[in-house]
Coordinates of C-alpha atoms in Angstrom, one line a residue:
M298 CA 138.9 -66.1 -53.6
A299 CA 140.3 -64.4 -56.7
Q300 CA 137.9 -63.9 -59.5
V301 CA 138.0 -62.2 -62.9
P302 CA 135.4 -59.4 -62.7
Q303 CA 132.4 -59.9 -64.9
T304 CA 130.9 -57.1 -66.9
F305 CA 127.6 -58.8 -67.7
F306 CA 125.0 -60.8 -65.8
D307 CA 124.8 -64.2 -67.5
A308 CA 124.0 -67.8 -66.4
L309 CA 127.5 -68.3 -65.1
A310 CA 127.2 -65.2 -63.0
V311 CA 123.9 -66.5 -61.6
R312 CA 125.6 -69.7 -60.6
T313 CA 128.6 -67.8 -59.0
W314 CA 126.2 -65.4 -57.2
C315 CA 124.1 -68.3 -55.9
G316 CA 127.2 -70.1 -54.5
R317 CA 128.7 -67.0 -53.0
A318 CA 125.4 -66.0 -51.4
L319 CA 124.9 -69.5 -49.9
R320 CA 128.4 -69.3 -48.3
A321 CA 127.8 -65.8 -47.0
L322 CA 124.5 -66.8 -45.4
G323 CA 126.1 -69.9 -44.0
Q324 CA 128.8 -67.8 -42.3
A325 CA 126.4 -65.1 -41.1
R326 CA 123.6 -67.5 -40.2
E327 CA 124.2 -67.6 -36.4
E328 CA 124.6 -63.8 -36.3
I329 CA 121.3 -63.3 -38.1
D330 CA 119.5 -65.8 -36.0
A331 CA 120.7 -64.0 -32.9
I332 CA 119.1 -60.6 -33.9
N333 CA 115.8 -62.1 -35.1
V334 CA 113.2 -60.2 -33.1
Y335 CA 110.6 -59.4 -35.7
P336 CA 107.9 -60.4 -36.6
V337 CA 108.5 -63.3 -34.1
A338 CA 111.6 -63.6 -31.9
D339 CA 112.1 -67.3 -32.8
G340 CA 115.8 -67.1 -33.6
D341 CA 115.7 -68.7 -37.1
T342 CA 115.7 -66.0 -39.7
G343 CA 119.4 -66.7 -40.7
T344 CA 118.7 -70.4 -40.8
N345 CA 115.6 -70.0 -42.9
L346 CA 117.3 -67.7 -45.4
Y347 CA 120.2 -70.2 -45.7
L348 CA 117.8 -73.2 -46.3
T349 CA 115.8 -71.2 -48.8
L350 CA 118.9 -70.3 -50.8
E351 CA 120.3 -73.8 -50.5
S352 CA 117.2 -75.0 -52.3
A353 CA 117.8 -72.3 -54.9
A354 CA 121.4 -73.3 -55.4
A355 CA 120.4 -77.0 -55.9
A356 CA 118.0 -76.0 -58.6
V357 CA 120.7 -73.9 -60.4
E358 CA 123.2 -76.8 -60.3
A359 CA 120.5 -79.1 -61.7
V360 CA 120.0 -76.8 -64.7
F361 CA 123.8 -76.8 -65.4
D362 CA 124.0 -80.5 -64.9
G363 CA 121.2 -81.1 -67.3
H364 CA 122.9 -79.1 -70.0
A365 CA 126.2 -80.8 -69.3
A366 CA 124.4 -84.1 -69.9
G367 CA 123.3 -82.9 -73.3
H368 CA 119.7 -82.3 -72.4
G369 CA 119.7 -78.5 -73.0
G370 CA 122.0 -77.9 -75.9
P371 CA 125.7 -77.4 -76.2
A372 CA 125.6 -73.7 -75.4
G373 CA 124.6 -74.2 -71.7
P374 CA 121.7 -72.6 -69.9
S375 CA 120.5 -69.1 -70.8
L376 CA 120.3 -66.3 -68.2
A377 CA 116.6 -66.8 -68.0
D378 CA 117.1 -70.6 -67.5
A379 CA 119.5 -70.1 -64.6
L380 CA 117.8 -67.3 -62.8
G381 CA 114.4 -68.9 -63.3
A382 CA 115.8 -72.1 -61.7
M383 CA 117.2 -70.1 -58.8
A384 CA 113.8 -68.4 -58.3
H385 CA 111.9 -71.7 -58.6
G386 CA 114.2 -73.5 -56.2
A387 CA 113.8 -70.7 -53.6
L388 CA 110.0 -70.8 -54.1
I389 CA 109.7 -74.6 -53.4
G390 CA 112.2 -74.5 -50.5
A391 CA 111.3 -71.2 -48.9
R392 CA 111.4 -71.2 -45.1
G393 CA 109.9 -68.6 -42.8
N394 CA 108.8 -65.1 -43.4
S395 CA 112.1 -63.7 -44.8
G396 CA 112.8 -66.8 -46.8
T397 CA 109.4 -66.5 -48.5
I398 CA 110.1 -62.9 -49.3
L399 CA 113.6 -63.7 -50.7
A400 CA 111.9 -66.2 -53.0
Q401 CA 109.7 -63.5 -54.4
L402 CA 112.6 -61.1 -54.8
L403 CA 114.3 -63.7 -57.0
R404 CA 111.1 -64.3 -58.9
G405 CA 110.8 -60.6 -59.6
M406 CA 114.3 -60.5 -61.1
A407 CA 113.6 -63.6 -63.1
Q408 CA 110.3 -62.1 -64.5
V409 CA 112.2 -59.1 -66.0
L410 CA 115.1 -61.2 -67.5
A411 CA 112.7 -63.9 -68.8
A412 CA 111.1 -61.3 -71.1
D413 CA 114.1 -61.7 -73.4
G414 CA 114.2 -65.5 -72.8
G415 CA 117.0 -66.2 -75.3
T416 CA 119.4 -63.5 -74.4
P417 CA 122.7 -64.8 -73.0
H418 CA 123.3 -61.8 -70.7
T419 CA 122.1 -58.4 -69.5
D420 CA 124.0 -55.2 -68.6
G421 CA 124.0 -52.8 -65.8
P422 CA 120.7 -51.1 -66.7
G423 CA 119.1 -54.5 -67.1
L424 CA 120.3 -55.6 -63.7
G425 CA 118.9 -52.3 -62.2
L426 CA 115.5 -53.0 -63.8
A427 CA 115.5 -56.6 -62.3
L428 CA 116.3 -55.3 -58.8
R429 CA 113.4 -52.8 -59.2
Q430 CA 110.9 -55.5 -60.2
A431 CA 112.3 -57.7 -57.3
A432 CA 111.6 -55.1 -54.7
D433 CA 108.1 -54.1 -56.1
S434 CA 106.9 -57.7 -56.5
A435 CA 108.1 -58.6 -53.0
R436 CA 106.2 -55.7 -51.5
Q437 CA 103.1 -56.7 -53.4
A438 CA 103.3 -60.2 -52.0
V439 CA 103.1 -59.1 -48.4
A440 CA 99.6 -58.4 -47.2
H441 CA 100.6 -55.5 -44.9
P442 CA 104.1 -54.2 -45.7
V443 CA 106.0 -52.8 -42.7
E444 CA 108.9 -50.4 -43.0
G445 CA 112.1 -51.2 -41.2
T446 CA 112.2 -54.8 -42.7
I447 CA 113.7 -56.7 -45.6
L448 CA 111.2 -54.9 -47.8
T449 CA 112.6 -51.5 -46.9
V450 CA 116.2 -52.8 -47.6
A451 CA 115.1 -54.2 -50.9
S452 CA 113.5 -51.0 -52.0
A453 CA 116.5 -48.9 -51.0
A454 CA 118.8 -51.2 -53.0
A455 CA 116.6 -50.9 -56.1
D456 CA 116.4 -47.1 -55.7
A457 CA 120.2 -46.9 -55.4
A458 CA 120.7 -49.2 -58.4
A459 CA 118.3 -47.1 -60.5
G460 CA 120.5 -44.0 -60.0
A461 CA 123.8 -45.8 -60.9
E462 CA 125.4 -45.6 -64.3
G463 CA 127.8 -48.2 -65.8
D464 CA 128.2 -51.9 -65.8
C465 CA 126.8 -54.6 -63.6
G466 CA 129.6 -54.1 -61.0
K467 CA 128.7 -50.4 -60.5
V468 CA 125.0 -51.2 -60.3
A469 CA 125.6 -54.0 -57.8
R470 CA 127.8 -51.8 -55.7
A471 CA 125.2 -49.0 -55.6
A472 CA 122.5 -51.6 -54.6
Y473 CA 124.8 -53.0 -51.8
D474 CA 125.6 -49.6 -50.4
G475 CA 122.0 -48.5 -50.6
A476 CA 120.9 -51.7 -48.8
R477 CA 123.5 -51.2 -46.0
A478 CA 122.4 -47.7 -45.4
A479 CA 118.8 -48.7 -45.2
L480 CA 119.6 -51.6 -42.9
A481 CA 121.4 -49.2 -40.5
A482 CA 118.2 -47.1 -40.4
T483 CA 115.8 -49.9 -39.7
P484 CA 115.7 -49.4 -35.9
G485 CA 114.4 -45.9 -36.4
Q486 CA 111.5 -47.3 -38.4
L487 CA 110.5 -50.3 -36.2
A488 CA 110.2 -49.8 -32.4
V489 CA 110.9 -53.5 -31.6
L490 CA 114.3 -53.2 -33.3
E491 CA 115.2 -50.0 -31.4
R492 CA 114.2 -51.5 -28.1
A493 CA 116.3 -54.7 -28.7
G494 CA 119.3 -52.7 -30.1
V495 CA 119.5 -54.5 -33.4
V496 CA 118.9 -54.0 -37.1
D497 CA 116.4 -56.1 -39.0
A498 CA 117.4 -59.7 -39.4
G499 CA 115.8 -60.3 -42.8
G500 CA 117.3 -57.1 -44.1
R501 CA 120.7 -58.2 -42.7
G502 CA 120.4 -61.4 -44.7
L503 CA 119.5 -59.5 -47.9
V504 CA 122.6 -57.4 -47.5
A505 CA 124.6 -60.6 -47.4
V506 CA 123.0 -61.8 -50.6
L507 CA 123.6 -58.4 -52.3
G508 CA 127.2 -58.4 -51.1
A509 CA 127.6 -61.8 -52.8
L510 CA 126.2 -60.2 -56.0
L511 CA 128.8 -57.4 -55.8
E512 CA 131.6 -60.0 -55.2
T513 CA 130.4 -61.8 -58.4
F514 CA 131.1 -58.8 -60.6
T515 CA 134.2 -57.4 -58.8
G516 CA 136.0 -60.3 -57.4
E517 CA 136.1 -58.6 -54.0
T518 CA 135.8 -60.6 -50.8
L519 CA 133.5 -58.8 -48.4
S520 CA 133.4 -59.6 -44.7
T521 CA 130.2 -61.5 -43.7
H522 CA 130.4 -60.1 -40.2
T523 CA 130.8 -56.4 -41.1
R524 CA 129.3 -54.4 -38.3
V525 CA 126.3 -52.3 -39.2
E526 CA 125.9 -49.1 -37.1
A527 CA 122.7 -47.1 -37.0
S528 CA 123.0 -43.4 -37.3
P529 CA 123.0 -41.6 -33.9
A530 CA 119.7 -40.0 -34.7
E531 CA 118.1 -43.4 -35.2
G532 CA 119.6 -45.6 -32.5
E533 CA 123.0 -44.9 -31.1
H534 CA 123.5 -48.3 -29.7
T535 CA 122.1 -50.4 -32.5
R536 CA 124.5 -52.9 -33.9
V537 CA 124.9 -56.4 -35.3
A538 CA 128.0 -58.5 -34.8
A539 CA 128.7 -62.2 -34.9
G540 CA 127.8 -64.1 -31.8
E541 CA 125.8 -61.3 -30.1
A542 CA 122.7 -63.0 -28.6
V543 CA 119.6 -60.8 -28.3
A544 CA 116.5 -61.6 -26.3
C545 CA 113.3 -59.6 -26.9
H546 CA 110.4 -60.0 -24.5
D547 CA 108.3 -57.0 -25.5
G548 CA 108.0 -57.3 -29.3
P549 CA 104.9 -57.7 -31.4
Q550 CA 104.9 -61.4 -30.9
D551 CA 103.6 -61.1 -27.4
G552 CA 100.0 -62.2 -27.4
G553 CA 100.3 -62.9 -31.2
P554 CA 99.3 -65.9 -33.1
A555 CA 100.5 -69.3 -31.9
F556 CA 101.4 -71.0 -35.1
E557 CA 103.4 -70.5 -38.3
V558 CA 101.9 -72.2 -41.3
I559 CA 103.7 -72.7 -44.6
Y560 CA 102.7 -74.7 -47.6
L561 CA 103.1 -75.0 -51.3
L562 CA 99.9 -74.5 -53.2
E563 CA 98.8 -75.4 -56.7
A564 CA 96.0 -73.0 -57.6
D565 CA 94.9 -70.4 -60.1
D566 CA 95.2 -66.7 -59.6
E567 CA 91.5 -66.1 -58.7
A568 CA 91.6 -68.8 -56.1
V569 CA 94.8 -67.3 -54.6
A570 CA 93.2 -63.8 -54.4
R571 CA 90.3 -65.3 -52.4
L572 CA 92.8 -67.2 -50.2
R573 CA 94.7 -64.0 -49.4
D574 CA 91.5 -62.4 -48.1
R575 CA 90.7 -65.5 -46.1
L576 CA 94.1 -65.8 -44.5
D577 CA 94.4 -62.1 -43.8
A578 CA 91.3 -62.4 -41.6
L579 CA 92.8 -65.4 -39.8
G580 CA 96.1 -64.0 -38.7
D581 CA 99.1 -61.8 -39.6
S582 CA 102.6 -61.9 -41.3
L583 CA 100.8 -63.1 -44.5
V584 CA 103.1 -63.6 -47.5
V585 CA 101.9 -65.3 -50.7
V586 CA 104.5 -65.6 -53.4
G587 CA 104.8 -67.3 -56.7
G588 CA 102.6 -67.5 -59.8
D589 CA 101.9 -69.6 -62.9
G590 CA 99.9 -72.0 -60.8
L591 CA 102.4 -72.6 -58.0
W592 CA 102.5 -70.6 -54.8
N593 CA 104.2 -70.6 -51.5
V594 CA 101.9 -69.5 -48.6
H595 CA 103.2 -68.2 -45.3
V596 CA 101.0 -67.0 -42.4
H597 CA 101.0 -66.7 -38.6
V598 CA 97.6 -67.9 -37.1
D599 CA 96.0 -69.2 -33.9
D600 CA 94.0 -71.8 -35.9
A601 CA 96.5 -73.7 -38.0
G602 CA 93.8 -76.1 -39.2
A603 CA 91.7 -73.3 -40.6
A604 CA 94.7 -71.9 -42.5
V605 CA 95.3 -75.4 -44.1
E606 CA 91.6 -75.8 -44.9
A607 CA 91.6 -72.5 -46.7
G608 CA 94.4 -73.8 -48.9
V609 CA 92.4 -76.9 -49.6
E610 CA 89.5 -74.8 -50.7
A611 CA 91.8 -72.8 -53.0
G612 CA 93.6 -75.7 -54.6
R613 CA 96.1 -78.5 -53.6
P614 CA 98.3 -77.6 -50.7
Y615 CA 101.3 -79.8 -50.0
R616 CA 104.6 -79.8 -48.1
I617 CA 102.6 -78.4 -45.2
R618 CA 104.8 -77.2 -42.3
I619 CA 103.2 -76.1 -39.0
T620 CA 105.5 -74.6 -36.3
H621 CA 104.2 -73.8 -32.8
F622 CA 105.6 -70.7 -31.2
G623 CA 105.8 -72.6 -27.9
L624 CA 105.7 -71.1 -24.4
G625 CA 108.9 -72.9 -23.7
D626 CA 110.8 -71.0 -26.4
V627 CA 113.9 -69.3 -25.0
H628 CA 112.9 -66.1 -26.8
T629 CA 109.4 -65.8 -25.4
T630 CA 109.6 -67.4 -21.9
R631 CA 109.1 -64.6 -19.4
G632 CA 109.7 -66.5 -16.2
E633 CA 106.2 -67.0 -15.0
R634 CA 106.9 -70.7 -14.4
P635 CA 109.7 -72.0 -12.1
P636 CA 112.6 -73.5 -14.0
V637 CA 112.6 -77.3 -14.4
E638 CA 115.8 -79.2 -13.8
R639 CA 117.4 -80.4 -17.1
A640 CA 118.0 -84.0 -17.8
Q641 CA 121.6 -85.0 -18.4
R642 CA 121.1 -86.5 -21.8
A643 CA 118.4 -87.0 -24.5
V644 CA 118.0 -88.3 -28.0
V645 CA 116.2 -86.3 -30.7
A646 CA 115.3 -88.1 -33.9
V647 CA 113.5 -87.4 -37.1
V648 CA 111.2 -90.2 -38.0
P649 CA 109.1 -90.8 -41.2
G650 CA 105.9 -92.2 -39.8
E651 CA 103.6 -92.3 -36.8
G652 CA 104.4 -95.9 -36.0
L653 CA 108.2 -95.2 -35.8
A654 CA 107.5 -92.0 -33.9
G655 CA 105.8 -94.2 -31.2
L656 CA 108.6 -96.7 -31.3
Y657 CA 111.3 -94.0 -30.8
T658 CA 109.2 -92.3 -28.1
E659 CA 108.8 -95.6 -26.2
A660 CA 112.6 -95.9 -26.3
G661 CA 113.0 -92.5 -24.6
A662 CA 113.7 -90.3 -27.7
T663 CA 112.0 -87.1 -28.6
A664 CA 110.6 -87.8 -32.0
V665 CA 110.1 -85.2 -34.8
L666 CA 107.6 -86.5 -37.3
A667 CA 108.5 -86.0 -41.0
R668 CA 105.5 -86.8 -43.2
P669 CA 106.1 -87.6 -46.9
G670 CA 107.0 -84.5 -48.8
E671 CA 107.1 -82.4 -45.6
P672 CA 110.7 -82.5 -44.2
P673 CA 111.0 -80.6 -40.9
A674 CA 112.7 -77.2 -40.8
S675 CA 115.7 -76.5 -38.6
G676 CA 113.5 -74.5 -36.3
E677 CA 111.4 -77.6 -35.6
L678 CA 114.5 -79.5 -34.7
V679 CA 115.7 -76.8 -32.4
Q680 CA 112.2 -76.8 -30.7
A681 CA 112.5 -80.5 -30.3
V682 CA 115.9 -80.1 -28.6
R683 CA 114.4 -77.5 -26.3
R684 CA 111.5 -79.9 -25.5
A685 CA 114.0 -82.6 -24.6
H686 CA 115.3 -80.2 -22.0
A687 CA 118.7 -81.8 -21.5
R688 CA 122.3 -80.7 -21.1
E689 CA 123.4 -83.1 -23.8
V690 CA 121.5 -84.1 -26.9
V691 CA 122.2 -86.7 -29.6
L692 CA 120.6 -85.7 -32.8
L693 CA 119.6 -88.4 -35.4
P694 CA 118.3 -86.9 -38.7
N695 CA 117.7 -90.3 -40.2
D696 CA 117.7 -88.9 -43.8
A697 CA 120.7 -87.8 -45.9
E698 CA 118.7 -84.9 -47.3
L699 CA 118.4 -83.4 -43.7
R700 CA 122.1 -83.2 -43.0
H701 CA 122.3 -79.4 -43.5
T702 CA 119.1 -78.8 -41.7
A703 CA 120.2 -80.9 -38.7
A704 CA 123.6 -79.2 -38.7
A705 CA 122.0 -75.8 -38.6
A706 CA 119.8 -76.9 -35.8
A707 CA 122.7 -78.4 -33.9
E708 CA 124.6 -75.1 -34.2
Q709 CA 121.7 -73.1 -32.9
A710 CA 121.2 -75.4 -29.9
R711 CA 124.9 -75.2 -29.1
A712 CA 124.6 -71.4 -29.1
E713 CA 121.9 -71.9 -26.4
G714 CA 124.2 -73.9 -24.2
V715 CA 123.3 -77.4 -25.1
R716 CA 126.0 -79.9 -25.9
V717 CA 124.9 -81.5 -29.2
A718 CA 126.3 -84.5 -31.1
L719 CA 125.0 -85.0 -34.7
I720 CA 125.1 -88.6 -35.8
P721 CA 124.7 -88.6 -39.6
T722 CA 122.1 -91.4 -39.8
R723 CA 120.7 -91.7 -43.3
S724 CA 117.6 -93.9 -42.6
A725 CA 115.3 -94.6 -39.7
V726 CA 116.7 -98.2 -39.4
Q727 CA 120.1 -96.8 -38.7
G728 CA 118.5 -94.6 -36.0
I729 CA 116.9 -97.7 -34.5
A730 CA 120.3 -99.4 -34.4
A731 CA 121.9 -96.3 -32.8
L732 CA 119.1 -96.0 -30.2
A733 CA 119.4 -99.7 -29.3
V734 CA 123.0 -99.2 -27.9
H735 CA 122.3 -95.8 -26.3
E736 CA 123.3 -95.7 -22.6
P737 CA 122.6 -92.3 -21.0
D738 CA 124.7 -93.3 -17.9
R739 CA 128.0 -93.6 -19.7
R740 CA 130.2 -90.7 -20.8
F741 CA 128.8 -88.6 -23.6
D742 CA 131.7 -89.2 -26.0
E743 CA 131.6 -92.9 -25.4
D744 CA 127.8 -93.0 -25.9
V745 CA 128.1 -91.1 -29.2
V746 CA 130.9 -93.3 -30.5
A747 CA 128.9 -96.5 -29.7
M748 CA 125.7 -95.1 -31.4
T749 CA 127.7 -93.9 -34.4
S750 CA 129.4 -97.3 -34.8
A751 CA 126.0 -99.1 -34.6
A752 CA 124.4 -96.8 -37.2
G753 CA 127.4 -97.1 -39.5
A754 CA 127.3 -100.9 -39.3
T755 CA 123.7 -101.0 -40.4
R756 CA 123.1 -101.2 -44.2
Y757 CA 119.8 -99.7 -45.1
A758 CA 117.3 -100.1 -48.0
E759 CA 113.8 -99.1 -49.0
V760 CA 111.2 -100.3 -51.4
T761 CA 109.1 -97.7 -53.1
V762 CA 107.2 -97.1 -56.3
A763 CA 108.5 -94.9 -59.1
E764 CA 106.4 -91.8 -59.8
H765 CA 107.7 -91.1 -63.3
R766 CA 110.1 -92.5 -65.9
S767 CA 113.7 -91.7 -65.2
W768 CA 117.3 -92.9 -65.4
T769 CA 118.6 -94.8 -62.4
S770 CA 121.8 -96.6 -61.5
A771 CA 120.0 -99.9 -62.3
G772 CA 118.7 -98.7 -65.6
I773 CA 115.6 -96.9 -66.9
C774 CA 112.4 -97.2 -64.8
Q775 CA 108.9 -96.4 -65.8
A776 CA 106.2 -94.8 -63.7
G777 CA 104.7 -97.5 -61.5
D778 CA 107.8 -99.7 -61.4
V779 CA 108.8 -101.0 -58.0
L780 CA 112.2 -99.7 -57.0
G781 CA 114.6 -101.3 -54.4
L782 CA 117.2 -98.8 -53.1
I783 CA 120.2 -100.0 -51.2
D784 CA 122.3 -97.4 -49.3
G785 CA 120.5 -94.7 -51.2
D786 CA 121.0 -96.0 -54.8
V787 CA 118.5 -97.8 -57.0
A788 CA 119.7 -101.4 -57.1
V789 CA 116.6 -103.3 -58.3
I790 CA 113.7 -102.4 -60.7
G791 CA 110.8 -104.8 -60.4
S792 CA 107.1 -105.2 -61.1
E793 CA 105.9 -106.8 -57.8
V794 CA 106.6 -105.4 -54.3
T795 CA 107.3 -108.6 -52.3
E796 CA 109.5 -110.1 -55.0
T797 CA 111.5 -106.9 -55.3
A798 CA 111.9 -106.7 -51.5
R799 CA 113.1 -110.3 -51.5
T800 CA 115.7 -109.5 -54.1
V801 CA 116.9 -106.5 -52.2
L802 CA 117.1 -108.5 -48.9
D803 CA 119.1 -111.3 -50.6
R804 CA 121.6 -108.8 -52.0
M805 CA 122.0 -107.2 -48.6
L806 CA 122.4 -110.5 -46.7
S807 CA 124.9 -111.8 -49.3
A808 CA 127.5 -109.7 -47.5
G809 CA 126.5 -111.1 -44.1
G810 CA 124.4 -110.0 -41.3
E811 CA 122.9 -111.0 -37.9
L812 CA 119.7 -109.0 -37.6
V813 CA 117.2 -107.9 -40.2
T814 CA 114.8 -105.0 -39.4
L815 CA 111.7 -104.5 -41.4
V816 CA 109.6 -101.4 -41.1
L817 CA 106.2 -101.7 -43.0
G818 CA 104.4 -98.7 -44.5
D819 CA 100.7 -98.5 -44.6
E820 CA 100.5 -99.5 -48.2
A821 CA 102.8 -102.5 -48.1
P822 CA 101.2 -105.9 -49.0
G823 CA 99.6 -107.6 -46.0
D824 CA 101.7 -110.7 -46.2
I825 CA 105.1 -109.2 -47.0
A826 CA 106.5 -109.4 -43.5
E827 CA 105.6 -113.1 -43.2
R828 CA 107.1 -114.0 -46.6
L829 CA 110.3 -112.1 -45.9
E830 CA 110.7 -113.6 -42.4
A831 CA 110.2 -117.1 -44.0
R832 CA 112.9 -116.3 -46.6
V833 CA 115.4 -115.3 -43.8
R834 CA 114.6 -118.4 -41.8
E835 CA 114.9 -120.8 -44.7
S836 CA 118.0 -119.3 -46.3
Y837 CA 120.1 -117.5 -43.7
L838 CA 120.9 -119.5 -40.5
A839 CA 121.4 -117.5 -37.2
V840 CA 119.9 -114.3 -38.7
D841 CA 117.0 -112.8 -36.6
T842 CA 114.2 -110.6 -37.9
V843 CA 112.2 -107.9 -36.2
V844 CA 109.2 -106.2 -37.7
Y845 CA 107.8 -102.8 -36.9
R846 CA 104.8 -100.9 -38.5
G847 CA 105.9 -97.4 -39.6
G848 CA 102.5 -96.0 -40.7
R849 CA 102.4 -93.3 -43.4
Q850 CA 106.2 -93.3 -43.9
G851 CA 106.4 -92.7 -47.7
A852 CA 108.3 -95.9 -48.6
L853 CA 106.4 -99.2 -48.7
L854 CA 109.1 -100.9 -46.8
L855 CA 112.3 -100.0 -44.9
I856 CA 115.0 -102.7 -44.4
G857 CA 118.0 -102.7 -42.1
V858 CA 120.7 -105.3 -41.9
E859 CA 123.3 -105.2 -39.1

C-alpha cells in the first residue's frame, strides 16, 4: 500500500502503525504460533500477540472516534492521547507472556511521550528515547529476565535506535535492523530454541511490530514471512518460515507449572510489590505490567487458586483467565498413553453461564465457559477443540465480540489437521437453535448449512442493567436503567425488568415467530418466566416457549425467537 513517508511521530502515525502492526501479526500469526517453544510450547504466541494488539487498535480507534464526535476538540487527539490509548488497550487486552510484555513495551513508549502531553509530534531522537524506555520498562516488569527472548530483541532495537541519527524513518529502520539481528541470534542464547531449530516466537512478533513502524515512516511494504537465519556460529539450521510446524518435547516446560493465570488488578504500588514476591514464590514466567492503579498480572503456577487469592489480597482482580497446560496438548504429549480413536464430529461452543454449559454438554457439545468480563482466549478454544478429539468440529462462539478469537482458534485447529467450520453465532440462544438441528451422521457440509440456517433464523435479545450514563440507539440511559437489546442494539430503556422484557418480546414477536427461548440469569426476578410465558400464551397463538436457567451469565435474561 503506497503511503507518503512521515517525518514525525504523531497521533496519525500511531494510528497507522497500529493498523499495520495488526495486519502484520495477523499474517504472521500461524508462523509465530508454530515456533512457540518457550517458555511453554503451547502454540499460541502469535495468536496472543495478535489479540493483544487488536485490543490496542480498538482503543486507538475509540480515541479518534471520540474526537471526531466533538468530545476531544477539533484538532484531534495528541500524540500522548493516541499512544496512551494504544498502551492502555494492550494492557487490558494482553494475552499470554509475550502479549503482556508487548503491553509494557507500549506503556514505556507512552510514558516518555506523555511527559510533553500537549506536543503534537516527536522527532527521531524522541522516538529513540521512547524505544529505550520501552525496552527498559519491559525488562523491569519481568521477575527473572531471560536472554534470547522478546526482551533481548527489544533491547537490541533500542540500542540500535540510540545510535541512529536523522528522522523517525532512520531511527525506525535502525531499530528494525537491530531487532532482526538480535532475533537471529536468539538460538545461541536459549538452548530450547537451538534444540528446536527456531528463533524466539515473541521476538519474531516484535520484529513484525517494528517492521510495521518502519513501514509507517517510509511507505515500504515489508514481507511478513521474511526468513530469519541464525548466524552459523549460533545455529546453522535455525530458521522461521510460514507454515513450518515445530514440536518441542524437551523444553523448560517439562515438569513445569500446570496453569497459566492472567488477570487485571486494581491495586496500589505497594500492594503490587508484595504481590510480585508472593507470586514469584508460587511459580515462574511472572510478568506484572501497568501502573497508576491498574495492572496486568501473568504467571505460570501449579496452584491457580493461590495465584488468584494473592491478587485478592493485593486489590481487586478481574477478567481472570486460567489455562491448563493439559497433558493432551499436542505440544507436550510424549506418547506414554495409547492413542484414542477420534470421533467423527463434535460441536464446541462458548457459553455465558454454568446452566447453559450444562445444557450444551447434555446435548453433546464441548462447552467453554465464559464468565462475565472474562472472555476465553483463543488458546482455550483450541484446547476445547483438542478435548473434543474429533476429525470435524463445528465451532459456535455465541458472541459477536469473539469472532476474531474464534477465527484464530479455528485456523490453529486446522493447522493441526482438524476440519473446522465456524458458525458466526452472536448469542447463546442462536447456538441453542443451531445445536437443535445438529445431526452428526449427515455430511459435514450439510450439517453446517443446516446449523447456520437455524442460527441465522433466530433473532436474539438480552435484558441487562446499565452500568453508567451513556448514549444509545434508543436515547440516553442512566446508570441503573434496564436496557433491552435486540440483535445487539439497545431498543428499549426501562425502569423495571419484567416490563422491559415484555416490551422487547412484543417487538420481536411482531415480526412473527414459532418458538420463544428464555434463558434466565441468577439475578432475574423470580416470576419473570411465568409472566412472560403467560404473555405469549395470551397474545400469540401457536407460539411455544421454553425456559432454561443460565446461572451467572451476565445478562438478566436472554431471549431467542425463531
